[in-house]
Tab-separated table of N, CA and C and ligand atoms in Angstrom:
chain	number	residue	atom	x	y	z
A	23	MET	N	57.710	-137.547	137.971
A	23	MET	CA	58.240	-136.454	137.322
A	23	MET	C	59.711	-135.737	137.917
A	24	GLN	N	60.574	-135.488	136.944
A	24	GLN	CA	61.443	-135.091	137.167
A	24	GLN	C	61.626	-133.812	137.792
A	25	ASN	N	62.886	-133.521	138.544
A	25	ASN	CA	63.265	-132.239	139.237
A	25	ASN	C	64.484	-131.669	139.488
A	26	ILE	N	65.094	-130.585	139.467
A	26	ILE	CA	66.119	-130.302	139.768
A	26	ILE	C	66.603	-129.682	141.087
A	27	LYS	N	67.361	-129.931	142.262
A	27	LYS	CA	67.396	-128.974	143.484
A	27	LYS	C	69.094	-128.968	143.992
A	28	LYS	N	69.163	-127.992	144.402
A	28	LYS	CA	70.089	-128.012	144.967
A	28	LYS	C	70.465	-128.972	146.456
A	29	ILE	N	71.721	-129.897	146.605
A	29	ILE	CA	72.040	-130.728	147.329
A	29	ILE	C	73.400	-130.620	148.218
A	30	SER	N	73.935	-131.167	148.957
A	30	SER	CA	74.749	-131.349	149.819
A	30	SER	C	75.984	-131.779	149.131
A	31	ALA	N	77.114	-131.747	149.327
A	31	ALA	CA	78.327	-132.398	148.378
A	31	ALA	C	77.799	-134.021	149.139
A	32	LEU	N	77.629	-134.589	150.394
A	32	LEU	CA	77.736	-135.777	150.586
A	32	LEU	C	76.504	-136.765	149.585
A	33	GLU	N	75.424	-135.830	149.706
A	33	GLU	CA	74.315	-136.520	148.842
A	33	GLU	C	74.324	-136.508	147.533
A	34	THR	N	75.620	-136.235	146.604
A	34	THR	CA	76.154	-136.391	145.433
A	34	THR	C	76.712	-137.657	145.370
A	35	PHE	N	77.682	-138.493	146.531
A	35	PHE	CA	78.115	-139.653	146.514
A	35	PHE	C	77.253	-141.223	145.734
A	36	PRO	N	75.884	-140.976	146.116
A	36	PRO	CA	75.088	-141.994	145.761
A	36	PRO	C	75.489	-142.267	144.163
A	37	VAL	N	75.315	-141.050	143.432
A	37	VAL	CA	75.710	-141.153	141.735
A	37	VAL	C	77.211	-141.190	141.503
A	38	ARG	N	77.845	-140.035	142.187
A	38	ARG	CA	79.273	-140.085	141.912
A	38	ARG	C	79.963	-141.314	142.047
A	39	HIS	N	79.866	-142.236	143.392
A	39	HIS	CA	80.328	-143.382	143.248
A	39	HIS	C	80.457	-144.567	142.394
A	40	PRO	N	78.905	-144.931	141.970
A	40	PRO	CA	78.743	-145.976	140.622
A	40	PRO	C	79.187	-145.490	138.963
A	41	VAL	N	78.928	-143.891	139.019
A	41	VAL	CA	79.575	-143.422	137.775
A	41	VAL	C	80.924	-143.021	137.631
A	42	LEU	N	81.353	-142.274	138.656
A	42	LEU	CA	82.594	-141.560	138.585
A	42	LEU	C	83.816	-142.231	139.148
A	43	ARG	N	83.321	-142.978	140.280
A	43	ARG	CA	84.521	-143.705	141.381
A	43	ARG	C	84.185	-145.286	141.530
A	44	THR	N	83.907	-145.897	140.646
A	44	THR	CA	83.904	-146.902	140.357
A	44	THR	C	84.564	-148.083	141.112
A	45	GLU	N	83.982	-149.019	141.775
A	45	GLU	CA	85.067	-149.367	142.619
A	45	GLU	C	86.426	-148.988	143.459
A	46	LYS	N	86.152	-147.904	143.412
A	46	LYS	CA	86.939	-147.341	144.218
A	46	LYS	C	86.281	-146.682	145.529
A	47	PRO	N	87.227	-146.746	146.965
A	47	PRO	CA	86.983	-145.945	148.056
A	47	PRO	C	85.374	-145.189	148.113
A	48	ILE	N	84.844	-145.327	149.048
A	48	ILE	CA	83.691	-144.011	149.056
A	48	ILE	C	84.050	-142.468	148.831
A	49	GLU	N	85.327	-142.804	149.895
A	49	GLU	CA	86.257	-141.468	150.288
A	49	GLU	C	86.777	-140.877	149.108
A	50	SER	N	86.837	-141.828	148.129
A	50	SER	CA	87.347	-140.866	146.518
A	50	SER	C	86.086	-140.032	146.036
A	51	CYS	N	85.278	-140.190	146.296
A	51	CYS	CA	83.730	-139.337	145.866
A	51	CYS	C	84.207	-137.987	146.678
A	52	HIS	N	84.978	-137.581	147.247
A	52	HIS	CA	85.208	-136.380	147.930
A	52	HIS	C	85.960	-135.451	146.917
A	53	PHE	N	85.500	-134.536	146.696
A	53	PHE	CA	86.628	-133.694	146.171
A	53	PHE	C	87.018	-132.170	146.697
A	54	GLU	N	88.130	-131.752	146.407
A	54	GLU	CA	88.740	-130.598	147.501
A	54	GLU	C	87.809	-129.414	146.449
A	55	GLY	N	87.447	-128.957	147.962
A	55	GLY	CA	86.529	-127.406	147.497
A	55	GLY	C	84.798	-128.030	147.462
A	56	ASP	N	84.533	-129.185	147.946
A	56	ASP	CA	83.073	-129.516	147.957
A	56	ASP	C	82.398	-128.689	148.995
A	57	ASP	N	82.803	-128.683	149.838
A	57	ASP	CA	82.310	-128.091	151.102
A	57	ASP	C	82.337	-126.493	151.172
A	58	LEU	N	82.866	-125.730	150.365
A	58	LEU	CA	83.139	-124.345	150.219
A	58	LEU	C	81.668	-123.669	150.270
A	59	GLU	N	81.368	-122.769	150.337
A	59	GLU	CA	80.339	-122.030	150.577
A	59	GLU	C	79.958	-121.798	148.858
A	60	THR	N	81.134	-121.374	148.178
A	60	THR	CA	80.865	-120.881	146.892
A	60	THR	C	80.877	-121.818	145.653
A	61	THR	N	81.015	-123.164	146.678
A	61	THR	CA	80.414	-124.320	145.597
A	61	THR	C	78.793	-124.843	145.672
A	62	THR	N	78.417	-125.137	144.830
A	62	THR	CA	77.057	-125.593	144.511
A	62	THR	C	76.767	-126.612	144.020
A	63	HIS	N	75.907	-127.929	144.516
A	63	HIS	CA	75.940	-129.036	143.857
A	63	HIS	C	74.414	-129.094	143.657
A	64	PHE	N	73.860	-129.789	142.246
A	64	PHE	CA	72.340	-129.669	141.929
A	64	PHE	C	72.180	-131.377	141.744
A	65	GLY	N	70.784	-131.523	142.182
A	65	GLY	CA	70.589	-133.137	142.092
A	65	GLY	C	69.698	-133.229	141.066
A	66	LEU	N	69.385	-133.944	140.192
A	66	LEU	CA	68.625	-134.309	139.350
A	66	LEU	C	67.448	-135.611	139.881
A	67	PHE	N	66.212	-135.347	139.840
A	67	PHE	CA	65.478	-136.965	140.777
A	67	PHE	C	64.498	-136.966	139.759
A	68	ASP	N	64.223	-138.472	140.062
A	68	ASP	CA	63.085	-138.623	139.248
A	68	ASP	C	61.964	-139.136	140.223
A	69	GLU	N	60.938	-138.587	140.495
A	69	GLU	CA	60.568	-138.888	141.972
A	69	GLU	C	61.047	-138.591	143.205
A	70	ASN	N	61.278	-139.380	143.928
A	70	ASN	CA	62.341	-138.508	144.835
A	70	ASN	C	64.148	-139.662	144.602
A	71	ASN	N	63.820	-139.909	143.808
A	71	ASN	CA	65.041	-140.701	143.355
A	71	ASN	C	66.430	-140.210	142.591
A	72	LEU	N	67.166	-139.845	143.384
A	72	LEU	CA	68.204	-138.953	142.670
A	72	LEU	C	69.089	-139.900	141.283
A	73	ILE	N	69.035	-139.109	140.265
A	73	ILE	CA	69.479	-140.016	139.394
A	73	ILE	C	70.524	-139.524	138.589
A	74	GLY	N	70.694	-138.230	138.981
A	74	GLY	CA	72.295	-137.192	138.268
A	74	GLY	C	72.507	-135.990	139.330
A	75	VAL	N	73.738	-135.627	138.914
A	75	VAL	CA	74.320	-134.677	139.723
A	75	VAL	C	75.354	-133.634	138.941
A	76	ILE	N	75.240	-132.951	139.189
A	76	ILE	CA	76.480	-132.124	138.537
A	76	ILE	C	76.708	-130.758	139.929
A	77	SER	N	78.139	-130.441	140.078
A	77	SER	CA	78.593	-129.388	140.928
A	77	SER	C	79.480	-128.351	140.292
A	78	ILE	N	79.337	-126.903	140.850
A	78	ILE	CA	80.049	-126.023	140.252
A	78	ILE	C	80.553	-125.063	140.951
A	79	PHE	N	81.936	-125.376	141.045
A	79	PHE	CA	82.861	-124.624	141.719
A	79	PHE	C	83.305	-123.257	141.136
A	80	GLU	N	83.628	-122.327	142.144
A	80	GLU	CA	84.096	-121.084	141.657
A	80	GLU	C	85.686	-121.499	141.482
A	81	ALA	N	85.894	-121.375	140.578
A	81	ALA	CA	87.571	-121.630	140.013
A	81	ALA	C	88.127	-121.017	138.924
A	82	LYS	N	89.268	-120.503	138.945
A	82	LYS	CA	89.758	-119.872	138.189
A	82	LYS	C	90.905	-120.705	136.996
A	83	ASN	N	90.918	-120.752	135.923
A	83	ASN	CA	92.086	-121.577	135.073
A	83	ASN	C	92.739	-120.411	134.640
A	84	LYS	N	94.454	-120.625	134.770
A	84	LYS	CA	94.915	-119.676	134.101
A	84	LYS	C	95.026	-119.572	132.787
A	85	LEU	N	94.767	-120.556	132.148
A	85	LEU	CA	94.312	-120.685	130.298
A	85	LEU	C	93.513	-119.879	129.904
A	86	PHE	N	92.430	-119.785	130.580
A	86	PHE	CA	91.536	-118.101	130.756
A	86	PHE	C	91.894	-116.952	130.915
A	87	PRO	N	91.543	-115.594	130.274
A	87	PRO	CA	91.751	-114.703	130.842
A	87	PRO	C	90.695	-113.811	131.455
A	88	GLU	N	89.118	-114.815	131.518
A	88	GLU	CA	87.907	-114.212	131.835
A	88	GLU	C	88.128	-114.111	133.265
A	89	GLU	N	87.374	-112.839	133.874
A	89	GLU	CA	87.702	-112.539	135.012
A	89	GLU	C	86.795	-113.428	135.907
A	90	ARG	N	85.791	-114.036	135.488
A	90	ARG	CA	84.846	-114.602	136.188
A	90	ARG	C	84.436	-115.900	135.700
A	91	GLN	N	85.124	-117.103	136.512
A	91	GLN	CA	85.251	-118.316	135.923
A	91	GLN	C	84.527	-119.717	136.741
A	92	PHE	N	84.027	-120.307	136.210
A	92	PHE	CA	83.410	-121.428	137.161
A	92	PHE	C	83.690	-122.675	136.456
A	93	GLN	N	83.915	-123.700	137.664
A	93	GLN	CA	84.417	-125.060	137.278
A	93	GLN	C	83.604	-125.949	137.332
A	94	ILE	N	82.858	-126.842	136.237
A	94	ILE	CA	81.995	-128.061	136.397
A	94	ILE	C	82.728	-128.960	136.907
A	95	ARG	N	82.281	-129.717	137.743
A	95	ARG	CA	82.645	-131.120	138.223
A	95	ARG	C	82.109	-131.614	138.683
A	96	GLY	N	82.393	-132.819	138.605
A	96	GLY	CA	81.121	-134.185	139.092
A	96	GLY	C	80.107	-134.051	138.622
A	97	MET	N	80.022	-134.159	137.279
A	97	MET	CA	78.785	-134.883	136.463
A	97	MET	C	78.713	-135.971	136.114
A	98	ALA	N	77.441	-136.807	136.004
A	98	ALA	CA	77.053	-137.891	136.227
A	98	ALA	C	75.893	-138.257	136.192
A	99	VAL	N	75.401	-138.977	135.484
A	99	VAL	CA	73.866	-139.490	135.349
A	99	VAL	C	74.021	-140.758	135.612
A	100	LEU	N	73.088	-141.717	136.493
A	100	LEU	CA	73.528	-143.124	136.741
A	100	LEU	C	72.968	-143.767	135.374
A	101	LYS	N	73.738	-144.936	135.052
A	101	LYS	CA	73.602	-145.741	133.561
A	101	LYS	C	72.257	-146.376	132.985
A	102	GLU	N	71.487	-146.456	133.905
A	102	GLU	CA	70.310	-146.535	133.378
A	102	GLU	C	69.681	-145.752	132.809
A	103	TYR	N	70.042	-144.268	133.110
A	103	TYR	CA	69.418	-143.301	132.796
A	103	TYR	C	70.203	-142.285	131.780
A	104	GLN	N	71.393	-142.706	131.360
A	104	GLN	CA	71.589	-142.032	130.279
A	104	GLN	C	71.210	-142.222	128.988
A	105	LYS	N	71.644	-141.085	128.378
A	105	LYS	CA	70.961	-141.105	126.965
A	105	LYS	C	69.611	-140.342	127.005
A	106	LYS	N	69.032	-139.718	127.677
A	106	LYS	CA	67.636	-139.639	127.561
A	106	LYS	C	67.542	-138.416	127.911
A	107	GLY	N	68.729	-137.519	127.563
A	107	GLY	CA	68.582	-135.919	127.910
A	107	GLY	C	68.765	-135.153	129.166
A	108	LEU	N	69.129	-136.113	130.021
A	108	LEU	CA	69.297	-135.475	131.556
A	108	LEU	C	70.273	-134.504	132.024
A	109	GLY	N	71.598	-135.466	131.006
A	109	GLY	CA	73.241	-134.951	131.305
A	109	GLY	C	72.477	-133.420	130.527
A	110	ALA	N	72.152	-133.283	129.537
A	110	ALA	CA	72.206	-131.860	129.346
A	110	ALA	C	71.102	-130.928	129.588
A	111	THR	N	70.144	-131.430	130.124
A	111	THR	CA	69.410	-130.781	130.925
A	111	THR	C	70.272	-130.007	132.609
A	112	LEU	N	70.815	-131.126	133.135
A	112	LEU	CA	71.700	-131.008	134.141
A	112	LEU	C	72.555	-129.589	133.743
A	113	VAL	N	73.469	-129.431	132.479
A	113	VAL	CA	74.387	-128.981	132.247
A	113	VAL	C	73.549	-127.369	131.848
A	114	ASN	N	72.498	-127.358	131.428
A	114	ASN	CA	71.823	-126.210	130.772
A	114	ASN	C	71.303	-125.779	132.494
A	115	HIS	N	71.011	-126.294	133.078
A	115	HIS	CA	70.674	-125.882	134.925
A	115	HIS	C	71.926	-124.969	135.322
A	116	CYS	N	73.183	-125.527	135.210
A	116	CYS	CA	73.983	-125.072	135.937
A	116	CYS	C	74.697	-123.627	135.059
A	117	GLU	N	74.301	-123.914	133.627
A	117	GLU	CA	74.402	-122.544	133.134
A	117	GLU	C	73.560	-121.190	133.316
A	118	LYS	N	72.611	-121.695	133.556
A	118	LYS	CA	71.666	-120.362	133.979
A	118	LYS	C	72.129	-120.030	135.720
A	119	TYR	N	72.434	-120.809	136.543
A	119	TYR	CA	72.940	-120.591	137.416
A	119	TYR	C	74.038	-119.880	137.308
A	120	CYS	N	75.145	-120.258	136.722
A	120	CYS	CA	76.099	-119.327	136.342
A	120	CYS	C	75.975	-118.068	135.750
A	121	LEU	N	75.113	-118.250	134.790
A	121	LEU	CA	74.826	-116.847	134.106
A	121	LEU	C	74.119	-115.813	135.401
A	122	ASP	N	73.585	-116.239	136.373
A	122	ASP	CA	72.671	-115.727	137.520
A	122	ASP	C	73.658	-115.128	138.391
A	123	ASN	N	74.542	-115.784	138.228
A	123	ASN	CA	75.946	-115.828	138.994
A	123	ASN	C	77.298	-114.685	138.360
A	124	ASN	N	76.639	-114.164	137.387
A	124	ASN	CA	77.546	-113.350	136.299
A	124	ASN	C	79.111	-113.699	135.928
A	125	ALA	N	78.886	-115.232	135.512
A	125	ALA	CA	79.885	-116.033	135.071
A	125	ALA	C	80.020	-115.419	133.643
A	126	ASP	N	81.594	-115.400	133.526
A	126	ASP	CA	82.234	-115.084	131.994
A	126	ASP	C	82.320	-116.066	131.551
A	127	LEU	N	82.763	-117.248	132.098
A	127	LEU	CA	83.022	-118.588	131.446
A	127	LEU	C	82.910	-119.523	132.472
A	128	ILE	N	82.701	-120.974	131.576
A	128	ILE	CA	82.643	-121.811	132.702
A	128	ILE	C	83.826	-123.327	131.738
A	129	TRP	N	84.157	-123.899	132.354
A	129	TRP	CA	85.669	-124.613	132.119
A	129	TRP	C	85.319	-126.087	133.070
A	130	PHE	N	86.254	-126.997	132.360
A	130	PHE	CA	86.380	-128.010	133.136
A	130	PHE	C	87.597	-129.074	132.657
A	131	ASN	N	87.629	-130.018	133.518
A	131	ASN	CA	88.173	-131.277	132.936
A	131	ASN	C	87.396	-132.579	132.330
A	132	ALA	N	87.374	-132.847	131.061
A	132	ALA	CA	86.447	-133.284	130.332
A	132	ALA	C	86.791	-134.906	130.050
A	133	ARG	N	86.673	-135.724	130.552
A	133	ARG	CA	86.981	-136.977	130.490
A	133	ARG	C	86.572	-137.273	128.918
A	134	THR	N	87.905	-138.197	128.249
A	134	THR	CA	87.715	-137.647	126.646
A	134	THR	C	86.391	-138.676	126.317
A	135	GLU	N	85.950	-139.706	126.701
A	135	GLU	CA	84.830	-140.433	126.291
A	135	GLU	C	83.470	-139.271	126.329
A	136	ALA	N	83.738	-138.239	127.455
A	136	ALA	CA	82.572	-137.494	127.359
A	136	ALA	C	82.902	-136.132	126.341
A	137	THR	N	83.772	-136.102	125.618
A	137	THR	CA	83.757	-134.812	125.102
A	137	THR	C	82.989	-134.411	123.877
A	138	GLY	N	82.691	-135.932	123.412
A	138	GLY	CA	81.519	-135.342	122.201
A	138	GLY	C	80.248	-134.898	123.137
A	139	PHE	N	79.666	-135.558	124.333
A	139	PHE	CA	78.643	-134.994	124.750
A	139	PHE	C	78.857	-133.123	124.740
A	140	TYR	N	80.114	-132.800	125.496
A	140	TYR	CA	80.177	-131.500	125.818
A	140	TYR	C	80.044	-130.413	124.578
A	141	GLU	N	80.595	-131.276	123.405
A	141	GLU	CA	80.530	-130.314	122.262
A	141	GLU	C	79.361	-130.454	121.583
A	142	LYS	N	78.316	-131.440	121.903
A	142	LYS	CA	77.015	-130.844	121.449
A	142	LYS	C	76.144	-129.854	122.394
A	143	MET	N	76.988	-129.832	123.467
A	143	MET	CA	76.384	-128.860	124.346
A	143	MET	C	76.920	-127.318	124.266
A	144	GLY	N	77.846	-127.166	122.936
A	144	GLY	CA	78.746	-125.829	122.927
A	144	GLY	C	80.110	-125.818	123.528
A	145	TYR	N	80.767	-126.353	124.279
A	145	TYR	CA	81.815	-126.412	124.614
A	145	TYR	C	83.214	-126.698	123.896
A	146	GLN	N	84.234	-126.284	123.871
A	146	GLN	CA	85.346	-126.791	122.806
A	146	GLN	C	86.415	-127.165	123.474
A	147	LYS	N	87.376	-128.258	123.379
A	147	LYS	CA	88.698	-128.703	123.680
A	147	LYS	C	89.382	-127.541	123.906
A	148	ILE	N	90.428	-127.537	124.514
A	148	ILE	CA	91.554	-126.588	124.909
A	148	ILE	C	92.684	-127.521	124.883
A	149	GLY	N	93.913	-127.209	123.757
A	149	GLY	CA	94.837	-127.982	124.106
A	149	GLY	C	95.207	-129.626	124.040
A	150	ALA	N	95.975	-130.355	124.053
A	150	ALA	CA	96.208	-131.505	123.961
A	150	ALA	C	95.628	-132.236	125.152
A	151	SER	N	95.240	-133.726	125.018
A	151	SER	CA	94.993	-134.427	126.210
A	151	SER	C	95.716	-134.599	127.208
A	152	PHE	N	95.304	-134.707	128.422
A	152	PHE	CA	96.339	-135.199	129.854
A	152	PHE	C	95.390	-136.144	130.785
A	153	ASP	N	96.736	-136.577	131.261
A	153	ASP	CA	96.149	-137.981	132.187
A	153	ASP	C	95.999	-137.268	133.828
A	154	ILE	N	94.376	-137.635	134.340
A	154	ILE	CA	94.553	-137.548	136.080
A	154	ILE	C	94.653	-138.910	136.387
A	155	LYS	N	95.859	-138.816	137.098
A	155	LYS	CA	96.233	-140.321	137.772
A	155	LYS	C	94.471	-141.081	138.390
A	156	ASP	N	94.204	-142.245	138.039
A	156	ASP	CA	93.306	-143.116	138.638
A	156	ASP	C	92.025	-142.881	137.814
A	157	VAL	N	91.977	-141.721	136.873
A	157	VAL	CA	90.531	-141.012	136.145
A	157	VAL	C	91.069	-141.309	135.004
A	158	GLY	N	91.817	-141.593	134.461
A	158	GLY	CA	92.081	-141.610	132.722
A	158	GLY	C	92.765	-140.055	131.952
A	159	GLU	N	92.211	-140.405	130.447
A	159	GLU	CA	92.229	-139.423	129.853
A	159	GLU	C	91.214	-138.167	129.810
A	160	HIS	N	91.752	-136.978	129.881
A	160	HIS	CA	91.121	-135.558	129.825
A	160	HIS	C	91.427	-134.460	128.952
A	161	PHE	N	90.155	-133.791	128.345
A	161	PHE	CA	90.553	-132.661	127.611
A	161	PHE	C	90.389	-131.005	128.472
A	162	VAL	N	90.862	-130.282	128.510
A	162	VAL	CA	90.076	-128.888	129.502
A	162	VAL	C	89.442	-128.616	127.799
A	163	MET	N	88.022	-128.386	128.348
A	163	MET	CA	87.178	-127.635	127.877
A	163	MET	C	86.470	-126.365	128.124
A	164	SER	N	85.812	-125.668	127.741
A	164	SER	CA	85.055	-124.211	128.194
A	164	SER	C	84.262	-123.586	127.121
A	165	LYS	N	83.230	-122.866	127.572
A	165	LYS	CA	82.118	-122.331	127.176
A	165	LYS	C	82.340	-120.834	127.516
A	166	LYS	N	82.729	-119.729	126.571
A	166	LYS	CA	81.693	-117.874	127.307
A	166	LYS	C	80.330	-117.978	127.588
A	167	ILE	N	80.281	-117.493	128.625
A	167	ILE	CA	78.632	-117.222	129.104
A	167	ILE	C	78.631	-115.795	128.980
A	168	LYS	N	77.696	-115.459	128.292
A	168	LYS	CA	77.510	-114.176	128.297
A	168	LYS	C	75.508	-113.932	128.412
A	169	ALA	N	75.159	-112.750	129.240
A	169	ALA	CA	74.115	-112.936	129.534
A	169	ALA	C	73.344	-112.117	128.189
A	170	ASN	N	72.052	-112.453	127.622
A	170	ASN	CA	71.261	-111.993	126.767
A	170	ASN	C	70.785	-110.385	126.667
A	171	PRO	N	71.805	-109.668	126.182
A	171	PRO	CA	71.514	-108.157	126.616
A	171	PRO	C	70.065	-107.518	126.286
A	172	PHE	N	69.254	-108.896	125.653
A	172	PHE	CA	67.905	-108.352	125.099
A	172	PHE	C	67.188	-108.834	125.779
A	173	GLN	N	67.316	-109.977	126.814
A	173	GLN	CA	66.534	-110.574	127.869
A	173	GLN	C	65.978	-109.673	129.152
A	174	ASN	N	64.554	-109.801	129.342
A	174	ASN	CA	63.963	-109.037	130.393
A	174	ASN	C	65.320	-109.336	131.834
B	201	COA	C1	78.535	-137.696	129.990
B	201	COA	C2	77.278	-137.528	130.567
B	201	COA	C3	76.760	-136.833	131.782
B	201	COA	C4	75.834	-137.768	129.313
B	201	COA	O1	74.560	-137.822	130.210
B	201	COA	P1	73.533	-138.061	129.445
B	201	COA	O2	72.204	-137.922	130.018
B	201	COA	O3	73.452	-139.795	128.814
B	201	COA	O4	73.364	-137.096	128.174
B	201	COA	P2	72.333	-136.742	127.197
B	201	COA	O5	71.085	-137.874	127.081
B	201	COA	O6	71.527	-135.440	127.655
B	201	COA	O7	73.152	-136.168	125.554
B	201	COA	C5	72.925	-135.063	124.773
B	201	COA	C6	73.649	-135.279	123.915
B	201	COA	O8	75.153	-135.766	123.847
B	201	COA	C7	75.095	-136.932	123.131
B	201	COA	N1	75.741	-137.557	123.744
B	201	COA	C8	75.463	-137.924	125.466
B	201	COA	N2	76.845	-139.060	125.520
B	201	COA	C9	77.601	-138.866	124.694
B	201	COA	C10	79.153	-139.090	124.726
B	201	COA	N3	79.573	-139.881	125.589
B	201	COA	N4	79.659	-138.819	123.649
B	201	COA	C11	79.082	-138.201	122.321
B	201	COA	N5	77.599	-137.528	122.432
B	201	COA	C12	77.151	-137.921	123.424
B	201	COA	C13	73.588	-137.629	123.520
B	201	COA	O9	73.287	-138.399	122.090
B	201	COA	C14	72.718	-136.312	123.135
B	201	COA	O10	72.649	-136.182	121.667
B	201	COA	P3	71.514	-135.915	120.713
B	201	COA	O11	71.164	-134.058	121.525
B	201	COA	O12	71.979	-135.292	119.273
B	201	COA	O13	70.273	-136.758	120.915
B	201	COA	C15	76.973	-139.157	130.987
B	201	COA	O14	76.417	-140.039	130.077
B	201	COA	C16	77.440	-139.749	131.953
B	201	COA	O15	77.106	-139.567	133.640
B	201	COA	N6	78.874	-140.375	131.730
B	201	COA	C17	79.582	-141.448	132.437
B	201	COA	C18	80.187	-140.149	133.671
B	201	COA	C19	80.841	-139.182	132.837
B	201	COA	O16	81.704	-139.375	131.889
B	201	COA	N7	81.005	-137.853	133.193
B	201	COA	C20	81.583	-136.858	132.387
B	201	COA	C21	82.517	-136.654	133.115
B	201	COA	S1	83.661	-135.136	132.914
């Protein structure tokens, strides 16, 4: 059975490393702000095996006017588990967390090859692509998050 739970920054490394920092030193899996109280990491488990991770940072991007912004980072599903709907499950979980925390907007720097995935999840590219050293081409993407006023 699959389930999602909060994990520590360090616990994300066994997925971040092979998927996002392939053949790079393990230290490269540490992101600035990983250990802040305002940062949350979620792990998706198949039984007791960690197979996907997503991290959410309270971080404002000046491109957007919204007051309460969250940034997704470190989104990764182990290769053999990709394209089974797990990435979407993780993003949905993260969005619910952001809604519960009064978010106005979610944004992130998306790898160009992942933009199609995020577009399916309702995110839009903003501006031109740009390069992140040692990682590759990215686009800023975002989505406004609003609580449904008709929900209890
Ligand atoms: C990008 C990633 C997180 C997506 O997770 P996933 O579990 O493979 O995605 P899902 O199976 O939930 O896909 C949801 C939908 O998006 C589509 N999709 C998945 N990856 C896609 C991609 N790279 N490009 C276009 N569409 C994609 C799926 O086909 C599916 O579409 P459907 O609903 O019509 O069937 C995962 O492939 C991954 O870890 N990739 C490598 C690391 C990476 O690029 N991370 C993002 C860094 S910004």
